[in-house]
Amino acid sequence: MTITPPALSVFETLESEVRSYCRGWPAVFDRAQGARLTDEDGHSYLDFFAGAGSLNYGHNNPVLKRALIDYIERDGITHGLDMATTAKRAFLETFQNVVLRPRDLPYKVMFPGPTGTNAVEAALKLARKVKGRESVVSFTNAFHGMSLGSLAVTGNAFKRAGAGIPLVHGTPMPFDNYFDGQVPDFLWFERLLEDQGSGLNHPAAVIVETVQGEGGINVARAEWLRALQDLCHRQDMLLIVDDIQMGCGRTGGFFSFEEAGITPDIVTLSKSISGYGLPMSLCLFKPELDVWEPGEHNGTFRGNNPAFVTAAAALDAYWADGQMEKQTLARGEQVEQTMLAICGEHDSARFRGRGLVWGLEFDDPARASAVCARAFQLGLLLETSGPQSEVVKLLPPLTITPEELDEGLRTLARAVRETA
């Protein structure tokens, strides 16, 4: 397939220079279904991006689309702030029965606003309110959002610089394997906590991604996460798991922390929680942490009722019988076999991942961007991640068929060979 870049005149002349994804994928997309997008010229692309993890169930999933259309056609509530609505009730009951109760999770549910960074801001604010302390510990290569509080616990220097002001009350610590196994886990962190001369203000909380997506697909070991939870308990710190990109089944279980057997104090969800790509986020926390005053944290678009409808439909369709986790893990094994073959052929490449999130890292950071560019020419959408964009990131829909997954993996292997 030969793709001719379109004339992007109005995008180039009117839209801000801040735009990014459209630069790597110079096409004007028009339709999408399942794991494929089609541009206005009729070219088809296999999607290994999935709306940055917002489309775990694919584009225009027919089950979710039907529920949404039916709701709109009966003039269901669209904008509801935090009013009680039938759509919100249906979502809360489904979330409780399908997700929380089977996992024995006691969480209260907060609707903080439509985006992931809204959920993170709420989590940070709540932790500080509960503990009466300001400092929050995050980890090297973390990404938690683009608003100021979230940026303060984000590691990427380029994104932090965009704030334009000092980012305070956040302290970075080494993520799992940051020192290539040469330093015992949490040696530095615990020493600082116990040393009255360290200069570290005692943190209210620790925020962590179990798999760092934007940071380069860095996968925390289950034992590291368990040790982190134990440290938090011993040192009177709340544990916040940011599951915005890795939750909703991306790593296998509905929550990415399930494999480690931990129960975070606070969990943030967004991206695929609506199931359809509609803006929605949740902040979950243990009942004893629910110290909010009415209206103390709010947002105009925290009551996106169409998102509640598709979210409930997604839970009913994909999480009521336990099959989605098994399917995702099976698809993950399919990816891993291809990654092994690619790295066996190219000794400058390494891979890592869980479930259906994988990263292919190259010694030459520029190689990852070249692979993604060639993959686009071949009809496959991929993005890079990592502090130097040195990792090719695979994030296909969880509903992708084995045949589509194989097609995309073959295209990836070809792109790697042709950029060697």
Short mmCIF file of C-alpha atoms in Angstrom, two decimals:
data_model
loop_
_atom_site.label_atom_id
_atom_site.label_comp_id
_atom_site.label_asym_id
_atom_site.label_seq_id
_atom_site.Cartn_x
_atom_site.Cartn_y
_atom_site.Cartn_z
CA MET A 1 0.00 0.00 0.00
CA THR A 2 1.35 3.43 -1.00
CA ILE A 3 -0.02 6.31 1.03
CA THR A 4 0.21 9.87 -0.27
CA PRO A 5 0.10 12.47 2.50
CA PRO A 6 -3.00 14.66 2.09
CA ALA A 7 -3.15 18.42 1.91
CA LEU A 8 -3.59 19.36 5.55
CA SER A 9 -4.11 23.07 4.90
CA VAL A 10 -6.70 23.94 7.53
CA PHE A 11 -4.92 21.88 10.18
CA GLU A 12 -1.61 23.55 9.40
CA THR A 13 -2.93 27.09 9.12
CA LEU A 14 -5.55 27.18 11.88
CA GLU A 15 -4.75 24.50 14.45
CA SER A 16 -2.09 25.11 17.10
CA GLU A 17 1.47 23.89 16.70
CA VAL A 18 0.90 21.82 19.85
CA ARG A 19 -0.71 19.06 17.76
CA SER A 20 1.37 15.89 17.74
CA TYR A 21 -0.17 12.59 16.64
CA CYS A 22 -1.25 14.00 13.29
CA ARG A 23 2.39 14.77 12.48
CA GLY A 24 3.37 11.11 12.69
CA TRP A 25 0.23 9.93 10.93
CA PRO A 26 -0.33 12.33 8.01
CA ALA A 27 -3.79 11.16 7.04
CA VAL A 28 -7.30 12.51 7.43
CA PHE A 29 -9.23 9.75 9.18
CA ASP A 30 -12.91 9.38 8.43
CA ARG A 31 -14.30 6.10 9.79
CA ALA A 32 -13.36 3.42 12.28
CA GLN A 33 -14.65 0.03 13.36
CA GLY A 34 -13.10 -2.54 15.62
CA ALA A 35 -9.32 -2.51 15.25
CA ARG A 36 -9.27 -0.53 11.99
CA LEU A 37 -9.45 3.09 10.88
CA THR A 38 -10.12 4.30 7.34
CA ASP A 39 -8.96 7.63 5.95
CA GLU A 40 -10.94 9.82 3.58
CA ASP A 41 -9.11 8.29 0.61
CA GLY A 42 -10.21 4.81 1.56
CA HIS A 43 -6.90 3.53 2.97
CA SER A 44 -7.31 1.12 5.90
CA TYR A 45 -5.05 1.12 8.95
CA LEU A 46 -4.74 -1.49 11.67
CA ASP A 47 -4.80 0.28 15.03
CA PHE A 48 -2.15 -0.66 17.61
CA PHE A 49 -2.76 2.64 19.43
CA ALA A 50 -6.40 2.32 20.54
CA GLY A 51 -6.87 5.98 21.42
CA ALA A 52 -3.84 5.86 23.76
CA GLY A 53 -5.65 3.11 25.65
CA SER A 54 -9.12 4.71 25.55
CA LEU A 55 -10.54 2.13 23.14
CA ASN A 56 -9.88 -1.23 24.79
CA TYR A 57 -13.06 -2.56 23.15
CA GLY A 58 -12.26 -1.15 19.72
CA HIS A 59 -13.75 1.63 17.65
CA ASN A 60 -17.54 1.92 17.50
CA ASN A 61 -18.02 -1.35 19.34
CA PRO A 62 -21.47 -2.51 18.15
CA VAL A 63 -22.72 -3.57 21.60
CA LEU A 64 -21.78 -0.25 23.16
CA LYS A 65 -22.94 1.75 20.15
CA ARG A 66 -26.39 0.15 20.33
CA ALA A 67 -26.73 1.01 24.02
CA LEU A 68 -25.63 4.59 23.34
CA ILE A 69 -27.97 5.10 20.37
CA ASP A 70 -30.92 3.69 22.29
CA TYR A 71 -30.20 6.02 25.20
CA ILE A 72 -29.89 9.11 23.00
CA GLU A 73 -33.00 8.25 20.99
CA ARG A 74 -35.11 8.10 24.16
CA ASP A 75 -33.81 11.55 25.19
CA GLY A 76 -31.82 10.26 28.14
CA ILE A 77 -29.95 12.81 30.24
CA THR A 78 -26.72 13.94 28.57
CA HIS A 79 -25.29 16.46 31.03
CA GLY A 80 -25.99 15.79 34.68
CA LEU A 81 -23.28 17.36 36.85
CA ASP A 82 -23.46 15.16 39.98
CA MET A 83 -27.23 14.82 39.94
CA ALA A 84 -28.74 11.38 40.49
CA THR A 85 -29.77 9.89 37.14
CA THR A 86 -30.90 6.49 35.96
CA ALA A 87 -27.74 6.16 33.83
CA LYS A 88 -25.46 6.89 36.78
CA ARG A 89 -27.36 4.46 38.99
CA ALA A 90 -27.09 1.71 36.39
CA PHE A 91 -23.34 2.27 36.06
CA LEU A 92 -22.73 2.33 39.83
CA GLU A 93 -24.74 -0.84 40.39
CA THR A 94 -22.99 -2.61 37.52
CA PHE A 95 -19.54 -1.45 38.64
CA GLN A 96 -20.23 -2.64 42.16
CA ASN A 97 -21.62 -6.03 41.11
CA VAL A 98 -19.24 -6.84 38.25
CA VAL A 99 -15.98 -5.24 39.36
CA LEU A 100 -15.79 -4.33 43.05
CA ARG A 101 -17.66 -7.12 44.86
CA PRO A 102 -16.06 -10.06 43.02
CA ARG A 103 -12.64 -8.63 43.94
CA ASP A 104 -13.65 -7.80 47.52
CA LEU A 105 -12.76 -4.14 46.98
CA PRO A 106 -14.59 -1.79 49.37
CA TYR A 107 -14.04 1.43 47.41
CA LYS A 108 -16.24 4.50 47.34
CA VAL A 109 -16.62 5.97 43.85
CA MET A 110 -15.97 9.63 43.02
CA PHE A 111 -16.64 11.24 39.62
CA PRO A 112 -13.97 13.99 39.55
CA GLY A 113 -14.29 15.14 35.95
CA PRO A 114 -13.90 13.80 32.42
CA THR A 115 -10.13 13.23 32.14
CA GLY A 116 -7.41 11.17 33.74
CA THR A 117 -5.59 14.18 35.11
CA ASN A 118 -8.83 15.24 36.86
CA ALA A 119 -8.79 11.91 38.68
CA VAL A 120 -5.13 12.28 39.64
CA GLU A 121 -5.68 15.82 40.94
CA ALA A 122 -8.56 14.56 43.08
CA ALA A 123 -6.45 11.69 44.42
CA LEU A 124 -3.57 14.00 45.36
CA LYS A 125 -5.90 16.54 46.96
CA LEU A 126 -7.68 13.84 48.96
CA ALA A 127 -4.44 12.24 50.18
CA ARG A 128 -3.16 15.60 51.40
CA LYS A 129 -6.46 16.39 53.09
CA VAL A 130 -6.57 13.02 54.88
CA LYS A 131 -2.96 13.05 56.06
CA GLY A 132 -2.53 16.79 56.59
CA ARG A 133 0.78 16.68 54.73
CA GLU A 134 1.84 18.14 51.39
CA SER A 135 4.59 15.96 49.95
CA VAL A 136 3.78 13.13 47.52
CA VAL A 137 6.34 10.62 46.25
CA SER A 138 6.28 9.52 42.63
CA PHE A 139 8.73 7.51 40.54
CA THR A 140 11.30 8.03 37.82
CA ASN A 141 9.76 8.04 34.32
CA ALA A 142 6.23 8.37 35.74
CA PHE A 143 3.47 10.09 33.80
CA HIS A 144 0.29 11.19 35.58
CA GLY A 145 -1.18 14.00 33.50
CA MET A 146 -0.71 17.52 32.16
CA SER A 147 -2.34 19.72 34.82
CA LEU A 148 -0.04 21.24 37.42
CA GLY A 149 -0.56 18.79 40.28
CA SER A 150 -0.20 15.82 37.95
CA LEU A 151 2.89 17.31 36.31
CA ALA A 152 4.49 17.70 39.74
CA VAL A 153 4.48 13.90 40.06
CA THR A 154 5.47 13.29 36.41
CA GLY A 155 9.07 12.53 35.49
CA ASN A 156 9.36 13.64 31.85
CA ALA A 157 11.48 16.82 31.69
CA PHE A 158 9.91 18.05 28.43
CA LYS A 159 6.38 17.82 29.79
CA ARG A 160 7.34 19.32 33.15
CA ALA A 161 8.98 22.29 31.44
CA GLY A 162 5.66 23.19 29.83
CA ALA A 163 4.24 24.15 33.23
CA GLY A 164 6.14 27.43 33.22
CA ILE A 165 6.24 27.58 37.03
CA PRO A 166 7.97 25.54 39.75
CA LEU A 167 6.36 22.14 40.32
CA VAL A 168 6.47 21.61 44.06
CA HIS A 169 5.54 19.11 46.78
CA GLY A 170 6.52 16.09 44.67
CA THR A 171 9.60 13.93 45.25
CA PRO A 172 10.82 11.31 42.73
CA MET A 173 12.14 7.91 43.80
CA PRO A 174 13.64 5.10 41.67
CA PHE A 175 11.09 2.88 39.91
CA ASP A 176 11.55 -0.88 39.92
CA ASN A 177 14.86 -1.92 38.32
CA TYR A 178 15.95 1.70 37.81
CA PHE A 179 19.43 0.66 38.96
CA ASP A 180 19.41 -2.61 36.96
CA GLY A 181 19.05 -4.70 40.11
CA GLN A 182 22.25 -3.34 41.69
CA VAL A 183 20.50 -1.55 44.55
CA PRO A 184 18.03 -3.25 46.94
CA ASP A 185 14.44 -2.16 46.50
CA PHE A 186 13.51 1.03 48.43
CA LEU A 187 16.92 1.27 50.11
CA TRP A 188 17.21 5.00 49.34
CA PHE A 189 13.52 5.75 49.94
CA GLU A 190 13.38 4.07 53.34
CA ARG A 191 16.69 5.59 54.45
CA LEU A 192 15.38 9.09 53.67
CA LEU A 193 12.15 8.39 55.56
CA GLU A 194 13.98 7.23 58.68
CA ASP A 195 16.74 9.86 58.69
CA GLN A 196 15.62 13.05 60.44
CA GLY A 197 18.36 14.91 58.60
CA SER A 198 17.44 13.76 55.09
CA GLY A 199 15.39 16.84 54.20
CA LEU A 200 12.49 14.73 52.95
CA ASN A 201 9.18 16.01 54.27
CA HIS A 202 7.15 13.01 55.35
CA PRO A 203 4.89 12.20 52.37
CA ALA A 204 1.13 12.03 52.48
CA ALA A 205 1.12 9.44 49.73
CA VAL A 206 3.00 7.53 47.07
CA ILE A 207 1.61 7.43 43.51
CA VAL A 208 2.65 4.67 41.11
CA GLU A 209 1.82 3.06 37.77
CA THR A 210 2.22 -0.72 37.83
CA VAL A 211 3.29 -0.46 34.19
CA GLN A 212 4.66 2.88 33.08
CA GLY A 213 3.08 3.45 29.67
CA GLU A 214 4.40 6.86 28.60
CA GLY A 215 7.63 6.19 30.52
CA GLY A 216 8.67 3.34 28.22
CA ILE A 217 6.58 0.26 29.18
CA ASN A 218 8.45 -0.27 32.43
CA VAL A 219 6.82 -3.19 34.24
CA ALA A 220 6.93 -3.30 38.03
CA ARG A 221 7.39 -6.76 39.52
CA ALA A 222 4.62 -8.06 41.76
CA GLU A 223 7.03 -8.43 44.68
CA TRP A 224 8.17 -4.80 44.23
CA LEU A 225 4.57 -3.60 44.40
CA ARG A 226 3.89 -5.69 47.49
CA ALA A 227 7.01 -4.27 49.16
CA LEU A 228 5.86 -0.75 48.23
CA GLN A 229 2.47 -1.34 49.84
CA ASP A 230 4.17 -2.68 52.96
CA LEU A 231 6.44 0.38 53.11
CA CYS A 232 3.45 2.70 52.79
CA HIS A 233 1.63 0.93 55.61
CA ARG A 234 4.66 1.04 57.91
CA GLN A 235 5.41 4.68 57.20
CA ASP A 236 1.82 6.01 57.38
CA MET A 237 1.59 6.92 53.68
CA LEU A 238 -1.35 6.30 51.36
CA LEU A 239 -0.73 4.18 48.27
CA ILE A 240 -2.25 5.58 45.07
CA VAL A 241 -2.26 3.40 41.95
CA ASP A 242 -2.72 5.32 38.71
CA ASP A 243 -4.58 2.79 36.56
CA ILE A 244 -5.70 5.28 33.94
CA GLN A 245 -3.97 3.58 31.01
CA MET A 246 -3.28 0.11 32.42
CA GLY A 247 -6.65 -0.48 34.07
CA CYS A 248 -9.88 -1.75 32.50
CA GLY A 249 -8.20 -4.99 31.46
CA ARG A 250 -5.12 -3.78 29.61
CA THR A 251 -2.72 -6.03 31.55
CA GLY A 252 -5.16 -8.94 31.99
CA GLY A 253 -7.13 -8.39 35.19
CA PHE A 254 -9.57 -5.50 35.32
CA PHE A 255 -7.13 -3.65 37.59
CA SER A 256 -3.44 -3.87 36.80
CA PHE A 257 -2.56 -4.35 40.49
CA GLU A 258 -4.59 -7.55 40.88
CA GLU A 259 -1.67 -9.79 39.93
CA ALA A 260 0.38 -8.39 42.82
CA GLY A 261 -2.39 -9.08 45.33
CA ILE A 262 -2.36 -5.55 46.74
CA THR A 263 -5.25 -3.23 47.68
CA PRO A 264 -4.29 0.40 47.07
CA ASP A 265 -5.82 3.08 49.25
CA ILE A 266 -6.75 5.16 46.18
CA VAL A 267 -7.10 4.17 42.51
CA THR A 268 -7.56 6.40 39.49
CA LEU A 269 -9.33 5.20 36.33
CA SER A 270 -10.12 6.92 33.05
CA LYS A 271 -9.45 6.23 29.34
CA SER A 272 -11.32 2.92 28.75
CA ILE A 273 -13.66 3.08 31.74
CA SER A 274 -16.37 4.54 29.46
CA GLY A 275 -15.68 1.78 26.95
CA TYR A 276 -16.45 3.94 23.94
CA GLY A 277 -13.86 6.69 24.10
CA LEU A 278 -16.24 9.09 25.80
CA PRO A 279 -14.63 11.33 28.46
CA MET A 280 -15.02 9.84 31.94
CA SER A 281 -12.85 9.25 34.99
CA LEU A 282 -13.15 7.76 38.46
CA CYS A 283 -11.29 8.21 41.70
CA LEU A 284 -11.79 5.18 43.94
CA PHE A 285 -10.82 5.15 47.62
CA LYS A 286 -11.34 3.24 50.83
CA PRO A 287 -14.45 4.38 52.76
CA GLU A 288 -12.51 5.76 55.71
CA LEU A 289 -10.81 8.23 53.33
CA ASP A 290 -14.10 9.78 52.23
CA VAL A 291 -13.61 13.03 54.13
CA TRP A 292 -14.80 15.39 51.39
CA GLU A 293 -17.23 18.19 52.17
CA PRO A 294 -20.08 18.51 49.63
CA GLY A 295 -18.82 20.43 46.60
CA GLU A 296 -15.24 20.61 47.90
CA HIS A 297 -14.05 19.10 44.62
CA ASN A 298 -16.28 19.38 41.57
CA GLY A 299 -16.38 19.83 37.80
CA THR A 300 -18.94 20.79 35.18
CA PHE A 301 -18.51 17.64 33.09
CA ARG A 302 -18.27 15.01 35.82
CA GLY A 303 -21.77 13.83 34.92
CA ASN A 304 -21.27 12.60 31.34
CA ASN A 305 -24.29 10.30 31.28
CA PRO A 306 -23.72 8.82 27.79
CA ALA A 307 -20.35 7.63 29.14
CA PHE A 308 -22.12 5.99 32.08
CA VAL A 309 -24.33 4.12 29.58
CA THR A 310 -21.46 2.76 27.50
CA ALA A 311 -19.40 2.00 30.62
CA ALA A 312 -22.17 -0.15 32.09
CA ALA A 313 -22.68 -1.90 28.75
CA ALA A 314 -18.94 -2.64 28.50
CA LEU A 315 -18.84 -4.17 31.99
CA ASP A 316 -21.90 -6.32 31.27
CA ALA A 317 -20.61 -7.45 27.89
CA TYR A 318 -16.95 -8.12 28.71
CA TRP A 319 -16.44 -8.55 32.46
CA ALA A 320 -19.44 -10.46 33.81
CA ASP A 321 -18.11 -13.92 32.84
CA GLY A 322 -14.34 -13.66 33.37
CA GLN A 323 -13.44 -14.45 29.78
CA MET A 324 -11.87 -11.12 28.86
CA GLU A 325 -8.89 -11.63 31.16
CA LYS A 326 -8.15 -15.08 29.70
CA GLN A 327 -8.45 -13.75 26.15
CA THR A 328 -6.12 -10.81 26.84
CA LEU A 329 -3.47 -13.06 28.38
CA ALA A 330 -3.69 -15.40 25.37
CA ARG A 331 -3.30 -12.49 22.96
CA GLY A 332 -0.35 -11.34 25.07
CA GLU A 333 1.39 -14.67 24.57
CA GLN A 334 0.89 -14.22 20.83
CA VAL A 335 2.63 -10.83 21.01
CA GLU A 336 5.44 -12.19 23.16
CA GLN A 337 6.31 -14.88 20.63
CA THR A 338 6.68 -12.29 17.90
CA MET A 339 8.76 -10.07 20.17
CA LEU A 340 11.09 -12.97 20.90
CA ALA A 341 11.52 -13.57 17.17
CA ILE A 342 12.17 -9.89 16.42
CA CYS A 343 14.75 -9.55 19.18
CA GLY A 344 16.36 -12.81 18.10
CA GLU A 345 16.85 -11.30 14.66
CA HIS A 346 17.94 -7.85 15.91
CA ASP A 347 20.33 -7.89 18.86
CA SER A 348 19.95 -4.12 19.32
CA ALA A 349 16.33 -4.59 20.42
CA ARG A 350 14.73 -5.60 23.73
CA PHE A 351 11.10 -6.02 24.75
CA ARG A 352 8.90 -6.01 27.83
CA GLY A 353 5.22 -5.94 28.66
CA ARG A 354 2.15 -7.60 30.17
CA GLY A 355 -1.23 -8.56 28.76
CA LEU A 356 -1.76 -6.37 25.70
CA VAL A 357 0.72 -3.59 26.41
CA TRP A 358 4.21 -4.16 25.04
CA GLY A 359 7.29 -2.11 24.32
CA LEU A 360 10.12 -2.75 21.85
CA GLU A 361 13.21 -0.74 22.79
CA PHE A 362 16.20 -0.01 20.58
CA ASP A 363 19.79 0.94 21.42
CA ASP A 364 19.49 3.79 18.92
CA PRO A 365 16.58 5.94 20.17
CA ALA A 366 15.86 7.24 16.65
CA ARG A 367 15.15 3.71 15.45
CA ALA A 368 11.80 3.54 17.28
CA SER A 369 10.46 6.59 15.45
CA ALA A 370 11.71 5.20 12.14
CA VAL A 371 9.93 1.90 12.80
CA CYS A 372 6.68 3.71 13.61
CA ALA A 373 6.97 5.84 10.47
CA ARG A 374 7.54 2.80 8.27
CA ALA A 375 4.70 0.94 9.98
CA PHE A 376 2.37 3.82 9.14
CA GLN A 377 3.38 3.58 5.49
CA LEU A 378 2.50 -0.11 5.68
CA GLY A 379 -0.90 0.60 7.26
CA LEU A 380 -0.21 0.11 10.98
CA LEU A 381 -0.60 2.78 13.67
CA LEU A 382 2.06 2.67 16.39
CA GLU A 383 3.38 5.30 18.77
CA THR A 384 6.64 5.68 20.67
CA SER A 385 7.17 6.10 24.40
CA GLY A 386 10.03 6.54 26.82
CA PRO A 387 12.05 9.64 27.80
CA GLN A 388 13.84 9.63 24.43
CA SER A 389 10.96 8.10 22.43
CA GLU A 390 13.17 5.04 22.21
CA VAL A 391 10.40 2.46 22.66
CA VAL A 392 7.84 1.30 20.10
CA LYS A 393 4.63 0.93 22.06
CA LEU A 394 1.99 -1.70 21.23
CA LEU A 395 -1.50 -0.99 22.56
CA PRO A 396 -4.02 -2.84 20.36
CA PRO A 397 -7.70 -3.14 21.32
CA LEU A 398 -8.39 -6.02 23.71
CA THR A 399 -11.07 -7.19 21.27
CA ILE A 400 -8.67 -7.56 18.36
CA THR A 401 -8.94 -10.93 16.61
CA PRO A 402 -5.96 -13.32 16.53
CA GLU A 403 -5.80 -12.83 12.76
CA GLU A 404 -5.70 -9.04 13.02
CA LEU A 405 -3.11 -9.25 15.77
CA ASP A 406 -0.96 -11.54 13.64
CA GLU A 407 -1.29 -9.17 10.68
CA GLY A 408 -0.15 -6.22 12.78
CA LEU A 409 2.74 -8.15 14.29
CA ARG A 410 3.93 -9.23 10.85
CA THR A 411 3.80 -5.60 9.75
CA LEU A 412 5.78 -4.57 12.82
CA ALA A 413 8.44 -7.20 12.10
CA ARG A 414 8.67 -5.98 8.49
CA ALA A 415 9.02 -2.35 9.64
CA VAL A 416 11.85 -3.34 11.99
CA ARG A 417 13.67 -5.23 9.23
CA GLU A 418 13.26 -2.41 6.72
CA THR A 419 14.64 0.23 9.09
CA ALA A 420 17.70 -1.77 10.15
#
